[in-house]
CSV table of C-alpha atoms in Angstrom, one decimal:
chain,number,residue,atom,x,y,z
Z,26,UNK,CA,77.2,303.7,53.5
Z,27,UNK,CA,80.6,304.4,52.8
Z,28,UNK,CA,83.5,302.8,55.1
Z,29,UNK,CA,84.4,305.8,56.6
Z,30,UNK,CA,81.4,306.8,57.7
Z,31,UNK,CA,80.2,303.1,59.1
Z,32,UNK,CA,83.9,303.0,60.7
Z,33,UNK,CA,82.7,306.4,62.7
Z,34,UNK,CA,79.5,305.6,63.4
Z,35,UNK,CA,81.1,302.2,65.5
Z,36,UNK,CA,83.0,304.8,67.2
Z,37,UNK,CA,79.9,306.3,69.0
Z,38,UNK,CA,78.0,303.5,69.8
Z,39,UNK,CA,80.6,300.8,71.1
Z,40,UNK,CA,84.1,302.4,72.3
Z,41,UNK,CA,87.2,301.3,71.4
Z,42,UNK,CA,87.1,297.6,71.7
Z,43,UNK,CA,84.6,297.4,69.0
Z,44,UNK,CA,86.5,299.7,66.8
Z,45,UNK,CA,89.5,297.8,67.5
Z,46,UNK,CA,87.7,294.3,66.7
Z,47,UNK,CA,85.8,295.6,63.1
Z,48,UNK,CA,89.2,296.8,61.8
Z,49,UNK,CA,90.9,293.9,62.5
Z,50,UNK,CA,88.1,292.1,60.6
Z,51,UNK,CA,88.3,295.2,58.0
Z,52,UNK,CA,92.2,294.4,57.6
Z,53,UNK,CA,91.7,291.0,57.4
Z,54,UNK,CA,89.4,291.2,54.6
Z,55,UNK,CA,91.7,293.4,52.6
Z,56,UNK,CA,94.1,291.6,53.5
Z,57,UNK,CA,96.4,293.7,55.5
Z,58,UNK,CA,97.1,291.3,58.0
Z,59,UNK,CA,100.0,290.0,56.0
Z,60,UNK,CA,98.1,287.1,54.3
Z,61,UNK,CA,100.8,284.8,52.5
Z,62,UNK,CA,99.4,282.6,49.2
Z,63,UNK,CA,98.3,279.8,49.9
Z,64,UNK,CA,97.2,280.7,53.4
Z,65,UNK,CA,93.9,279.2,55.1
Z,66,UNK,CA,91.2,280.0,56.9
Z,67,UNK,CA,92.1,278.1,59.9
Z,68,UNK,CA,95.7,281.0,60.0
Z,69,UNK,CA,94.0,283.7,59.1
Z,70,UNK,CA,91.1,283.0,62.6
Z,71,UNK,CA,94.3,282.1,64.4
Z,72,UNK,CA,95.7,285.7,64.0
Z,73,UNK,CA,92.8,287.3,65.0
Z,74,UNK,CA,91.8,285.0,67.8
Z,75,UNK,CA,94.6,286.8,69.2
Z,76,UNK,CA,93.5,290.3,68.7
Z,77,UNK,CA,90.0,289.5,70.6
Z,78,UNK,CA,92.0,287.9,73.5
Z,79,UNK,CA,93.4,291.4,73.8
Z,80,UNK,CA,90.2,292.7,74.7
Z,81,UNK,CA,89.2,293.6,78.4
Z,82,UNK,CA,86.7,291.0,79.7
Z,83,UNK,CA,83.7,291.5,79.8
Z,84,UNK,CA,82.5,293.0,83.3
Z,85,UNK,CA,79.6,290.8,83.8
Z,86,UNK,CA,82.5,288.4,83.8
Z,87,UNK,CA,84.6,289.8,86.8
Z,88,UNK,CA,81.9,291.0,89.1
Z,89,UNK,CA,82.4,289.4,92.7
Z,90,UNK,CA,79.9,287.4,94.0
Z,91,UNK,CA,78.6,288.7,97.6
Z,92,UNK,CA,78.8,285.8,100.0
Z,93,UNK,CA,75.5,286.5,101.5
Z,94,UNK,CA,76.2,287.2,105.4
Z,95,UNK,CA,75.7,290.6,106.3
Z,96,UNK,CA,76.8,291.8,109.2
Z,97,UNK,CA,75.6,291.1,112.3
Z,98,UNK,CA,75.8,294.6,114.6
Z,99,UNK,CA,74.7,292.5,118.1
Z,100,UNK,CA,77.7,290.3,117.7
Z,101,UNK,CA,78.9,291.6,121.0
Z,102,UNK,CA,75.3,291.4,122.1
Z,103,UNK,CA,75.3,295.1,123.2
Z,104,UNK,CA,73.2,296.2,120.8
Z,105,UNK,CA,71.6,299.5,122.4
Z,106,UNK,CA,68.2,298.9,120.9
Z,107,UNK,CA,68.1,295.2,122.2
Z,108,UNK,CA,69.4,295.8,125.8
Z,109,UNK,CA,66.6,299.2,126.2
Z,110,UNK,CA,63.8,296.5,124.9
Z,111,UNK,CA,61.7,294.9,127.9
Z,112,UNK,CA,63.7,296.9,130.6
Z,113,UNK,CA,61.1,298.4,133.2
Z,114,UNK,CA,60.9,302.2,133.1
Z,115,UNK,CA,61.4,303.4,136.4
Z,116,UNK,CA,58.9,306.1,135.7
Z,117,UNK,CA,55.8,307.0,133.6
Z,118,UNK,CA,57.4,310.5,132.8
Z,119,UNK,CA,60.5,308.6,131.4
Z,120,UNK,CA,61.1,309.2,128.1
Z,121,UNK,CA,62.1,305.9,125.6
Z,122,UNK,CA,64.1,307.8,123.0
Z,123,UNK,CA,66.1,309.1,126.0
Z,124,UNK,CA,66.6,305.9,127.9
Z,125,UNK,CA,67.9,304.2,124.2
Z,126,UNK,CA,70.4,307.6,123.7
Z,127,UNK,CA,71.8,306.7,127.1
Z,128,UNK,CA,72.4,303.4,126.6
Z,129,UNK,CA,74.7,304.3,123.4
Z,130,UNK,CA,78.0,303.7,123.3
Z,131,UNK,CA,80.0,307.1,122.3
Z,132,UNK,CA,84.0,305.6,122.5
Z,133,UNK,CA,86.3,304.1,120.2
Z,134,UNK,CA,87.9,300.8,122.1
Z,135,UNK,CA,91.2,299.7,120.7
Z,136,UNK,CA,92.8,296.8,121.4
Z,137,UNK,CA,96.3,295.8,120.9
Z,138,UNK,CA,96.8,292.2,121.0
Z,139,UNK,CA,101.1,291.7,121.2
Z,140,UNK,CA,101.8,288.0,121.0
Z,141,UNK,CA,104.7,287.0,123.5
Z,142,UNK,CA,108.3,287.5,122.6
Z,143,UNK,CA,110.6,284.4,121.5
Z,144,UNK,CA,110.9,281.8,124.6
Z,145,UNK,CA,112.9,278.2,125.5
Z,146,UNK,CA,110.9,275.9,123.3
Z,147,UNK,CA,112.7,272.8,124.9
Z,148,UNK,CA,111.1,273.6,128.7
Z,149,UNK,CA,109.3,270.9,130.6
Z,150,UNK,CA,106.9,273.1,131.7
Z,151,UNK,CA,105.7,276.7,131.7
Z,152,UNK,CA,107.9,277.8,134.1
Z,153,UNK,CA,110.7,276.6,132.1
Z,154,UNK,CA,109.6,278.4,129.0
Z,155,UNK,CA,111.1,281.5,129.5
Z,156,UNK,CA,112.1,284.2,127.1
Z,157,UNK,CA,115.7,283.5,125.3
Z,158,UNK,CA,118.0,286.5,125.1
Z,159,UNK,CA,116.3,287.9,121.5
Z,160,UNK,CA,113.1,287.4,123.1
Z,161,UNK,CA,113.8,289.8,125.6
Z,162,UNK,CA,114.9,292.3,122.9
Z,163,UNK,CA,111.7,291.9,120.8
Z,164,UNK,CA,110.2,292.4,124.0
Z,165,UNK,CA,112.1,295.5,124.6
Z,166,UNK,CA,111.7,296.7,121.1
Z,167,UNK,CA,107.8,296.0,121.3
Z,168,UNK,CA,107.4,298.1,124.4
Z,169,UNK,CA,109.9,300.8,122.7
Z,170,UNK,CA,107.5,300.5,119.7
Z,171,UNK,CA,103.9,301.3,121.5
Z,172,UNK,CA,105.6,304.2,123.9
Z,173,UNK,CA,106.5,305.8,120.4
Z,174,UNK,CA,102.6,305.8,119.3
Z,175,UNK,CA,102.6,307.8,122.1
Z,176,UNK,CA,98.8,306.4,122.9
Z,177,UNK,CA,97.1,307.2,126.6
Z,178,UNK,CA,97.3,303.4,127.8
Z,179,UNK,CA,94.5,302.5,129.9
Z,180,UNK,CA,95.6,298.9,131.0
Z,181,UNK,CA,97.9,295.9,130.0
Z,182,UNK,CA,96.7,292.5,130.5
Z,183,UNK,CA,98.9,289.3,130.1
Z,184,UNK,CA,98.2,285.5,130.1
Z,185,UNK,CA,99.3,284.3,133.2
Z,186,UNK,CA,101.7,281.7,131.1
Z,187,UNK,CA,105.6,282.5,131.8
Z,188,UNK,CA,106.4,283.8,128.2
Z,189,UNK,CA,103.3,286.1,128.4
Z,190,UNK,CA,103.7,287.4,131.5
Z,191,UNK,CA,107.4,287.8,131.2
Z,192,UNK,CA,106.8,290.1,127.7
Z,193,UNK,CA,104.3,291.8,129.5
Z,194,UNK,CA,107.1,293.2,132.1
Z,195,UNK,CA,109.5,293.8,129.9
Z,196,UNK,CA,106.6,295.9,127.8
Z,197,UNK,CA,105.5,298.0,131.0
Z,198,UNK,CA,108.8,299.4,131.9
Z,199,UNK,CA,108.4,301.4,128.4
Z,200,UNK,CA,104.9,302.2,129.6
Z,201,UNK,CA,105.1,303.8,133.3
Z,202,UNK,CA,102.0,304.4,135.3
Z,203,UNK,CA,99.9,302.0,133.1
Z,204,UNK,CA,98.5,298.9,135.4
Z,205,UNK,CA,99.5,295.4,135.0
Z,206,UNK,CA,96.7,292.9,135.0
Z,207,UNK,CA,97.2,288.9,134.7
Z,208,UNK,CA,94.4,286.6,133.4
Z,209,UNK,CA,94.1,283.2,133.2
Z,210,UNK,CA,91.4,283.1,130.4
Z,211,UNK,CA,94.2,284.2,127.6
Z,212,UNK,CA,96.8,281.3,128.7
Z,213,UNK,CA,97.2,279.1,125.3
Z,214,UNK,CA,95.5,276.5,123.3
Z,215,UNK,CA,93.8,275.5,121.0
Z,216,UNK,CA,90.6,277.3,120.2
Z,217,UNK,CA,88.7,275.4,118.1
Z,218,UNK,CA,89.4,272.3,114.9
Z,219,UNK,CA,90.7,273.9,112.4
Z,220,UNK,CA,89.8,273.8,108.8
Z,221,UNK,CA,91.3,272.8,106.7
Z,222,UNK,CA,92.6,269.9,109.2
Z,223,UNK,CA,96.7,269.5,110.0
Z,224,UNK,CA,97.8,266.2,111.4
Z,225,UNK,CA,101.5,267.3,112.4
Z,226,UNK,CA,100.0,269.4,115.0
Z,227,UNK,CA,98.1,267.8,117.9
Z,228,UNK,CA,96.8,270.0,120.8
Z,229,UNK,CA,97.5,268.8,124.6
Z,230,UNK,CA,93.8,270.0,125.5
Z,231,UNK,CA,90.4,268.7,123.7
Z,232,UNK,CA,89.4,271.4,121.9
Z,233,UNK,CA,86.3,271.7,123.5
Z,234,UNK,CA,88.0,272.7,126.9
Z,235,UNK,CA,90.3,275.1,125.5
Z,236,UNK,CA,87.6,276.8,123.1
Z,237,UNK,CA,85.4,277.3,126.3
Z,238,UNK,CA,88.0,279.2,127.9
Z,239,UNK,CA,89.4,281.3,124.7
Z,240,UNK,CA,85.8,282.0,123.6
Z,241,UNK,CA,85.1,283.2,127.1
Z,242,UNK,CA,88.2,285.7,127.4
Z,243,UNK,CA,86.7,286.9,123.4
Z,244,UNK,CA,83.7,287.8,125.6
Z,245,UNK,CA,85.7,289.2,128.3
Z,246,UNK,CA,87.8,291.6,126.4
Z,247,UNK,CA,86.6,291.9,122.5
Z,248,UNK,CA,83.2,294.1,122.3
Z,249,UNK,CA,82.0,297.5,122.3
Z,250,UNK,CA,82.6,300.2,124.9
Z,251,UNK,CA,80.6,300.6,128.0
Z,252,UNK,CA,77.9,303.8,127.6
Z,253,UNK,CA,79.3,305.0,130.5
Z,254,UNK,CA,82.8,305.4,128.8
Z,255,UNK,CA,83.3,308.8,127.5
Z,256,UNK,CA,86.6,309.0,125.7
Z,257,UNK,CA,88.3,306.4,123.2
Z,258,UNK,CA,90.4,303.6,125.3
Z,259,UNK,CA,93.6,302.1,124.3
Z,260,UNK,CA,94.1,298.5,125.6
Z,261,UNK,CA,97.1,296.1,125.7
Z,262,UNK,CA,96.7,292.5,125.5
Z,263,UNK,CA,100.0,290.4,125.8
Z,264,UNK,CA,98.9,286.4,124.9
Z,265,UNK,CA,99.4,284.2,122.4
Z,266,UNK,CA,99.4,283.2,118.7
Z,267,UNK,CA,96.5,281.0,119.1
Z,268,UNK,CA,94.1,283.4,121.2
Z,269,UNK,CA,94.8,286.0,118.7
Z,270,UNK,CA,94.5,284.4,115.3
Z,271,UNK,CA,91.0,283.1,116.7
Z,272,UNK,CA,90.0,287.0,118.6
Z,273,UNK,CA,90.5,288.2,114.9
Z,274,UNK,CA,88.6,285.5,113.2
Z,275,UNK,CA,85.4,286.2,115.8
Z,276,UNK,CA,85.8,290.2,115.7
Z,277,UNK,CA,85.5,290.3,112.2
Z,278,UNK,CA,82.6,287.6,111.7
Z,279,UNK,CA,85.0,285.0,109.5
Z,280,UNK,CA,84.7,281.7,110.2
Z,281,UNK,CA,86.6,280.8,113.1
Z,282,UNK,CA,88.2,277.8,112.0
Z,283,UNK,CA,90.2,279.6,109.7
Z,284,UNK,CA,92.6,280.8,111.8
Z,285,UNK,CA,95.6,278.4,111.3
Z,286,UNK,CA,95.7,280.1,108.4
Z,287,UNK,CA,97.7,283.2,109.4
Z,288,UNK,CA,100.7,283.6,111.2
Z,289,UNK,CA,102.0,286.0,113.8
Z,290,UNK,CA,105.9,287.3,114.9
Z,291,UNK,CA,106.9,286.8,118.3
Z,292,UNK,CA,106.1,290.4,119.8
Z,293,UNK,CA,104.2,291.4,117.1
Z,294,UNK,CA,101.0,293.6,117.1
Z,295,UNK,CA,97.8,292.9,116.0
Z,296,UNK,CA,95.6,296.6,116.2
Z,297,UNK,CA,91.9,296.1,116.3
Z,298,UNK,CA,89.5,299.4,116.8
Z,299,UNK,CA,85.8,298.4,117.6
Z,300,UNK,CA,83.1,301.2,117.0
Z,301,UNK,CA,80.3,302.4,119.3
Z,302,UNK,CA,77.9,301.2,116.2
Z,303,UNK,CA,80.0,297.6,116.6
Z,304,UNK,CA,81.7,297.7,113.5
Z,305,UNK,CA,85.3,296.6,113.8
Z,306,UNK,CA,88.4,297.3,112.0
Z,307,UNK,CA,91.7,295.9,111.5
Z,308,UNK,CA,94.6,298.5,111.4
Z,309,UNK,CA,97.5,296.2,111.5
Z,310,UNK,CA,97.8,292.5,111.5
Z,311,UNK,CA,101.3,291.1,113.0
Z,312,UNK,CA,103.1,294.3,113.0
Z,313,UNK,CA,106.7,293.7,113.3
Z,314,UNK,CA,108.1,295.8,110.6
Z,315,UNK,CA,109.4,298.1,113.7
Z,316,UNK,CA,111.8,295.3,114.4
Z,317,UNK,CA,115.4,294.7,112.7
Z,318,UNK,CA,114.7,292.2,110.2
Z,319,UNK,CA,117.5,289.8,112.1
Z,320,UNK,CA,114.9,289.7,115.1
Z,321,UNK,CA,112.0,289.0,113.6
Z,322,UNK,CA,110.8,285.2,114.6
Z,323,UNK,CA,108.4,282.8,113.8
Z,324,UNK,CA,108.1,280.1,116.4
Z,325,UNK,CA,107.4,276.9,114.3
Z,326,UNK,CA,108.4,273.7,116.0
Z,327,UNK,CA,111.8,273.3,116.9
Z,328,UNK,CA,113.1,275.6,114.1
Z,329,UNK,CA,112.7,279.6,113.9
Z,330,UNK,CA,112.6,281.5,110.8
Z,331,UNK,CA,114.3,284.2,110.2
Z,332,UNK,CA,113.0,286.9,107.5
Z,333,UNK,CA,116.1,288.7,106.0
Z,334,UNK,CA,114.9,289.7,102.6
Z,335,UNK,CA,115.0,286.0,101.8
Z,336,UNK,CA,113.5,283.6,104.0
Z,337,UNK,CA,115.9,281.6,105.9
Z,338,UNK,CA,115.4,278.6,108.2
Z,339,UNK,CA,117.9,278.2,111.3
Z,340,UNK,CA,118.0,275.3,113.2
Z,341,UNK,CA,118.9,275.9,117.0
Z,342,UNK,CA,120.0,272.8,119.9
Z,343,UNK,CA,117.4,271.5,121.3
Z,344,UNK,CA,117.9,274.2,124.1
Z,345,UNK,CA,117.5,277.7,123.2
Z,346,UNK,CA,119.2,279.4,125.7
C-alpha cells in the first residue's frame, strides 16, 4: 500500500489527532524534522514528545466523577406522597389520586436573604452596634435595589439584632405596604464547626446552642410552598452573614460545614427560588454589584475591605462612627 493511500485511509478511521501523530512519525523518519548529523535518538523523541503533548487528552481522562448523593426531594420533609401516606380518609368514596393532587404544592417561593448593612463594630452590646453612616446608604441602596425588581413583596422579616433590624427599616421605606416582621430565630451565631477548622475566630455561643436555633429558623423559613398557596411568593429576609452562608449550605444539600467558606457584602442579596417539586436554585449569591464599588464592604475584624477594581484594605479607629 502506497503512502498516500495508507495516509487517507488514517484519515477515516481516527480524525485528526492520529493523522497529526503518523506524520510527525512519517517526517521524522524522512527526516523532515530538521535532523542535524550527528543527532540521537534521545533529540529526535524529544521533538516529538512535544507534538503528542499537543494532543487533546483523552476523554476517559477528564470525565467528572459523580459524588454519589442524589438528591434528596423530602429534604423539607413536605414530600406530597409522604405526608398523603397513613392519613385517614375521611370517606370511602374519597378518591387517593385526588387527596395526593391536593396536597401538591403548585407556587414558586423565593427568598431573598439581604445580610445587614455595615454597623459600629466597636459596640459593647447590640444596642450599640448600630449602622455607621455608609451602612445606612447600602441600606438605602439595597431597598432602592429590590423596589427596582419591581417584585409583589409578600413579607420582610429581620433578626431582632440592632444591625438587622435597623437595615430592615431603612429597606421598607423603599417597600410601602409590605409588613415588617421581627424574629428572634435569625439573630447571629455560629451555626455549626466549621471545616476546615479557623482558630482566629472563636464563637461567644457553643455551637451546639446556636446551631439549634439557626437550624430551627432553616425549618421555619427555607422549604417548599404551602398547597394551599396559589401564586409564586416573594420573601425578604434581612439577617446575617452566618445564618445565610449556612441557609445556602442546607437548601442546596452541601455539607454544612462548609460555609466559612464564602463570603457575603454588607447589604448584599443572596436569591434563592425553591420549587413545588423541592428542587432549589440559586439565582444570585451576594449580590452587591448594584452598589458603587466605594460602598461595597466586607466586615472582617476590625478592618473593612474595600473592592475598587483592586482590593484595598482600610483600617478605621477603633470607633466607626
Amino acid at each position: 500500500m502506497s503512502f498516500r493511500k495508507t495516509f487517507k485511509l488514517i484519515c477515516g478511521f481516527a480524525g485528526g489527532s492520529a493523522v497529526l501523530v503518523f506524520a510527525a512519525n512519517a517526517a521524522e523518519s524522512r527526516g523532515y524534522l530538521g535532523e542535524r548529523r550527528g543527532e540521537g535518538l534521545a533529540s529526535r523523541w524529544s521533538r516529538l514528545t512535544v507534538l503528542h503533548a499537543a494532543q487533546p487528552a483523552a476523554w476517559t481522562t477528564v470525565t467528572p466523577i459523580p459524588s454519589g448523593h442524589s438528591w434528596d426531594f423530602n429534604w423539607d420533609k413536605r414530600e406530597p406522597s409522604t405526608l398523603s401516606n397513613g392519613r385517614k380518609k375521611e370517606s370511602v368514596t374519597e378518591d387517593p389520586s385526588s387527596e395526593q393532587d391536593n396536597s401538591k404544592p403548585k407556587a414558586t417561593r423565593h427568598i431573598f436573604l439581604i445580610r445587614h448593612s455595615q454597623y459600629n463594630l466597636s459596640g459593647s452590646s447590640d444596642k450599640d452596634r448600630i449602622l455607621t453612616p455608609l451602612g445606612r446608604e447600602q441600606a438605602d441602596l439595597t431597598g432602592q435595589r429590590l423596589a427596582a425588581l419591581g417584585l409583589k413583596y409578600d413579607v420582610l422579616i429581620h433578626s431582632s439584632m440592632a444591625r438587622a433590624t435597623e437595615t430592615a427599616h431603612i429597606i421598607s421605606k423603599h417597600l410601602p405596604g409590605v409588613e415588617l416582621v421581627s424574629c428572634d430565630l435569625l439573630r447571629e451565631g455560629a451555626p455549626i464547626e466549621p471545616v476546615p477548622a479557623v482558630t482566629h475566630w472563636k464563637p461567644d455561643a457553643v455551637y451546639h446552642e446556636d446551631g439549634a436555633r439557626i437550624e430551627a429558623a432553616f425549618r421555619r423559613y427555607i422549604h417548599r410552598a404551602d398547597p394551599k398557596q396559589k401564586e409564586d411568593s416573594y420573601e425578604i429576609i434581612v439577617c446575617h452573614a452566618n445564618v445565610i452562608r449556612y441557609f445556602v449550605c442546607r437548601a442546596l444539600q452541601f455539607p454544612p460545614e462548609g460555609w466559612l467558606r464564602m463570603g457575603l457584602h454588607n447589604g448584599s442579596i443572596t436569591w434563592l427560588t425553591i420549587r413545588p417539586s423541592g428542587r432549589v436554585g440559586l439565582r444570585t449569591m451576594g449580590d452587591a454589584g448594584f452598589m458603587p464599588p466605594i460602598t461595597q464592604t466586607l466586615s472582617s475584624g476590625v478592618c473593612e475591605v474595600l473592592f475598587s477594581g483592586d482590593i484595598s484594605v482600610r483600617w478605621f479607629n477603633s470607633k466607626l462612627k
